[in-house]
mmCIF file of C-alpha atoms and ligand atoms in Angstrom:
data_model
loop_
_atom_site.group_PDB
_atom_site.id
_atom_site.type_symbol
_atom_site.label_atom_id
_atom_site.label_comp_id
_atom_site.label_asym_id
_atom_site.label_seq_id
_atom_site.Cartn_x
_atom_site.Cartn_y
_atom_site.Cartn_z
ATOM 1 C CA MET A 1307 -17.228 -12.872 6.537
ATOM 2 C CA ASP A 1308 -17.085 -9.762 8.664
ATOM 3 C CA LEU A 1309 -14.949 -7.148 6.991
ATOM 4 C CA GLU A 1310 -12.268 -5.528 9.086
ATOM 5 C CA ARG A 1311 -11.808 -2.543 6.832
ATOM 6 C CA PRO A 1312 -13.719 -0.129 4.660
ATOM 7 C CA LEU A 1313 -13.124 -1.086 1.028
ATOM 8 C CA PRO A 1314 -13.007 1.066 -2.082
ATOM 9 C CA GLN A 1315 -16.366 1.326 -3.796
ATOM 10 C CA PRO A 1316 -16.644 1.822 -6.669
ATOM 11 C CA ILE A 1317 -13.254 1.050 -8.175
ATOM 12 C CA THR A 1318 -12.417 3.920 -10.497
ATOM 13 C CA PRO A 1319 -11.309 3.130 -14.072
ATOM 14 C CA GLU A 1320 -7.837 4.634 -13.546
ATOM 15 C CA ALA A 1321 -7.220 2.352 -10.542
ATOM 16 C CA LYS A 1322 -8.520 -0.847 -12.143
ATOM 17 C CA PRO A 1323 -5.099 -2.316 -13.104
ATOM 18 C CA TYR A 1324 -3.967 -1.754 -9.515
ATOM 19 C CA TRP A 1325 -6.827 -3.800 -8.021
ATOM 20 C CA GLU A 1326 -6.619 -6.455 -10.752
ATOM 21 C CA GLY A 1327 -2.918 -6.876 -10.015
ATOM 22 C CA LEU A 1328 -3.514 -7.264 -6.291
ATOM 23 C CA ARG A 1329 -6.027 -10.037 -6.958
ATOM 24 C CA GLU A 1330 -3.155 -11.914 -8.627
ATOM 25 C CA GLN A 1331 -0.736 -11.060 -5.802
ATOM 26 C CA LYS A 1332 1.069 -8.469 -7.867
ATOM 27 C CA LEU A 1333 1.755 -4.918 -6.780
ATOM 28 C CA MET A 1334 1.197 -2.905 -9.955
ATOM 29 C CA LEU A 1335 2.235 0.732 -10.235
ATOM 30 C CA PRO A 1336 1.434 3.352 -12.822
ATOM 31 C CA ARG A 1337 4.377 4.922 -14.638
ATOM 32 C CA CYS A 1338 4.535 7.863 -16.990
ATOM 33 C CA ARG A 1339 5.750 7.019 -20.498
ATOM 34 C CA ALA A 1340 6.913 10.611 -21.020
ATOM 35 C CA CYS A 1341 9.168 11.135 -17.962
ATOM 36 C CA ARG A 1342 9.498 7.430 -16.951
ATOM 37 C CA ARG A 1343 8.652 8.131 -13.320
ATOM 38 C CA ALA A 1344 6.405 5.857 -11.290
ATOM 39 C CA PHE A 1345 3.760 7.353 -9.049
ATOM 40 C CA PHE A 1346 1.026 6.459 -6.624
ATOM 41 C CA TYR A 1347 -1.991 6.757 -6.297
ATOM 42 C CA PRO A 1348 -3.260 5.909 -9.795
ATOM 43 C CA ARG A 1349 -4.538 8.858 -11.812
ATOM 44 C CA VAL A 1350 -5.029 9.878 -15.407
ATOM 45 C CA LEU A 1351 -2.251 12.502 -15.532
ATOM 46 C CA CYS A 1352 1.366 12.097 -14.456
ATOM 47 C CA PRO A 1353 1.795 14.121 -11.221
ATOM 48 C CA HIS A 1354 5.396 14.960 -12.248
ATOM 49 C CA CYS A 1355 5.011 16.250 -15.811
ATOM 50 C CA HIS A 1356 1.229 16.158 -16.430
ATOM 51 C CA ALA A 1357 1.494 13.873 -19.444
ATOM 52 C CA ALA A 1358 -1.524 11.623 -19.996
ATOM 53 C CA ASP A 1359 0.513 8.673 -21.292
ATOM 54 C CA ILE A 1360 0.418 6.127 -18.464
ATOM 55 C CA GLU A 1361 1.592 2.510 -18.413
ATOM 56 C CA TRP A 1362 1.568 -0.109 -15.670
ATOM 57 C CA PHE A 1363 4.369 -2.348 -14.420
ATOM 58 C CA GLN A 1364 4.855 -4.811 -11.601
ATOM 59 C CA ALA A 1365 6.710 -3.310 -8.643
ATOM 60 C CA SER A 1366 9.222 -5.374 -6.682
ATOM 61 C CA GLY A 1367 7.103 -5.147 -3.540
ATOM 62 C CA ARG A 1368 10.191 -4.040 -1.635
ATOM 63 C CA GLY A 1369 10.688 -0.718 0.057
ATOM 64 C CA LYS A 1370 11.420 0.915 3.358
ATOM 65 C CA LEU A 1371 9.403 2.317 6.180
ATOM 66 C CA HIS A 1372 9.315 6.059 5.615
ATOM 67 C CA SER A 1373 7.283 6.899 8.714
ATOM 68 C CA PHE A 1374 4.741 5.277 10.990
ATOM 69 C CA GLU A 1375 2.357 5.763 13.823
ATOM 70 C CA ILE A 1376 0.807 3.279 16.195
ATOM 71 C CA GLY A 1377 -2.958 3.437 16.435
ATOM 72 C CA TYR A 1378 -4.370 2.569 19.848
ATOM 73 C CA GLN A 1379 -7.954 3.200 18.849
ATOM 74 C CA SER A 1380 -9.893 3.481 15.612
ATOM 75 C CA PHE A 1381 -11.865 6.594 14.853
ATOM 76 C CA ASN A 1382 -13.570 5.091 11.828
ATOM 77 C CA LYS A 1383 -16.168 2.519 12.912
ATOM 78 C CA ALA A 1384 -15.706 0.613 9.651
ATOM 79 C CA PHE A 1385 -12.045 0.007 10.512
ATOM 80 C CA LYS A 1386 -12.176 -3.013 12.815
ATOM 81 C CA VAL A 1387 -8.570 -4.146 12.811
ATOM 82 C CA LYS A 1388 -7.834 -4.759 16.457
ATOM 83 C CA PRO A 1389 -5.640 -2.021 17.934
ATOM 84 C CA PRO A 1390 -2.856 -1.422 18.445
ATOM 85 C CA PHE A 1391 -1.920 -1.464 14.762
ATOM 86 C CA VAL A 1392 0.807 0.235 12.794
ATOM 87 C CA LEU A 1393 -0.157 2.801 10.226
ATOM 88 C CA ALA A 1394 2.802 3.031 7.878
ATOM 89 C CA MET A 1395 3.974 5.241 5.056
ATOM 90 C CA ILE A 1396 5.987 2.933 2.825
ATOM 91 C CA GLU A 1397 8.535 4.244 0.375
ATOM 92 C CA LEU A 1398 8.685 1.745 -2.454
ATOM 93 C CA GLU A 1399 11.943 0.853 -4.176
ATOM 94 C CA GLU A 1400 10.507 2.402 -7.341
ATOM 95 C CA GLY A 1401 10.023 5.765 -5.603
ATOM 96 C CA PRO A 1402 6.343 6.262 -4.808
ATOM 97 C CA ARG A 1403 5.081 6.247 -1.242
ATOM 98 C CA MET A 1404 1.933 4.462 -0.165
ATOM 99 C CA MET A 1405 -0.024 4.339 3.046
ATOM 100 C CA SER A 1406 -0.487 0.848 4.450
ATOM 101 C CA ASN A 1407 -0.183 -1.169 7.629
ATOM 102 C CA LEU A 1408 3.006 -2.697 8.925
ATOM 103 C CA VAL A 1409 2.307 -6.254 10.083
ATOM 104 C CA GLY A 1410 4.403 -9.145 11.337
ATOM 105 C CA ILE A 1411 6.074 -7.078 14.029
ATOM 106 C CA GLU A 1412 5.008 -6.042 17.508
ATOM 107 C CA PRO A 1413 3.394 -2.594 17.439
ATOM 108 C CA ASP A 1414 6.124 -1.322 19.717
ATOM 109 C CA PRO A 1415 7.949 1.940 18.942
ATOM 110 C CA LYS A 1416 11.144 0.391 20.343
ATOM 111 C CA LYS A 1417 11.080 -2.356 17.678
ATOM 112 C CA ILE A 1418 9.975 -0.373 14.650
ATOM 113 C CA ARG A 1419 12.526 1.825 12.932
ATOM 114 C CA CYS A 1420 12.146 4.313 10.139
ATOM 115 C CA ASP A 1421 14.021 3.181 7.019
ATOM 116 C CA MET A 1422 13.742 -0.479 7.991
ATOM 117 C CA PRO A 1423 13.411 -2.645 4.871
ATOM 118 C CA VAL A 1424 9.912 -3.966 4.271
ATOM 119 C CA GLU A 1425 8.201 -6.205 1.737
ATOM 120 C CA VAL A 1426 4.637 -6.505 0.573
ATOM 121 C CA VAL A 1427 2.191 -9.166 1.768
ATOM 122 C CA PHE A 1428 -1.183 -9.588 0.145
ATOM 123 C CA GLU A 1429 -4.266 -9.756 2.311
ATOM 124 C CA LYS A 1430 -7.395 -10.905 0.539
ATOM 125 C CA GLN A 1431 -10.513 -9.118 1.771
ATOM 126 C CA THR A 1432 -13.144 -10.196 -0.749
ATOM 127 C CA ASP A 1433 -13.147 -11.871 -4.164
ATOM 128 C CA GLU A 1434 -12.636 -8.441 -5.655
ATOM 129 C CA ILE A 1435 -10.361 -6.692 -3.177
ATOM 130 C CA THR A 1436 -6.938 -7.707 -1.949
ATOM 131 C CA LEU A 1437 -4.901 -5.178 0.027
ATOM 132 C CA PRO A 1438 -1.132 -4.718 0.047
ATOM 133 C CA LEU A 1439 0.224 -4.714 3.601
ATOM 134 C CA PHE A 1440 3.909 -4.672 4.493
ATOM 135 C CA ARG A 1441 6.099 -6.643 6.873
ATOM 136 C CA PRO A 1442 9.749 -6.394 7.822
ATOM 137 C CA ALA A 1443 11.804 -7.834 4.965
ATOM 138 C CA GLY A 1444 13.120 -11.292 5.734
ATOM 139 C CA GLY A 1445 10.971 -11.562 8.868
ATOM 140 C CA ALA A 1446 10.914 -9.489 12.036
ATOM 141 C CA ARG A 1447 14.171 -8.631 13.692
HETATM 142 ZN ZN1 ZN B 2788 5.598 12.246 -16.374
#
């Protein structure tokens, strides 16, 4: 299979539960046991209070489109998703924001709206790596 995207290599220990969850079609997020706030990306210290007491939980997979841009060409040769594509900053229901792609909608700035509700879709890349992409919640409108 020809890969369309550069994949993480190696997977760091602090991100392992994230990638394991995605393999099972679960979006897992780290949360601080001290201040109870979720965060992303995975790391060993809470970015809010610097506590090192981290747990993982399954996120709803729902959120909203915080911002986006439409890519008409790729500057990274390893990124072979056919342009145009939508690069999206997703604000998850649980608070953290993650960079992803918005799929299931025409890459047309007239159709895509900031704050539109989105939901996760899982796109398997290899046996090890599945990526979370997002689509308009309840189908395109
Ligand atoms: Zn904290």
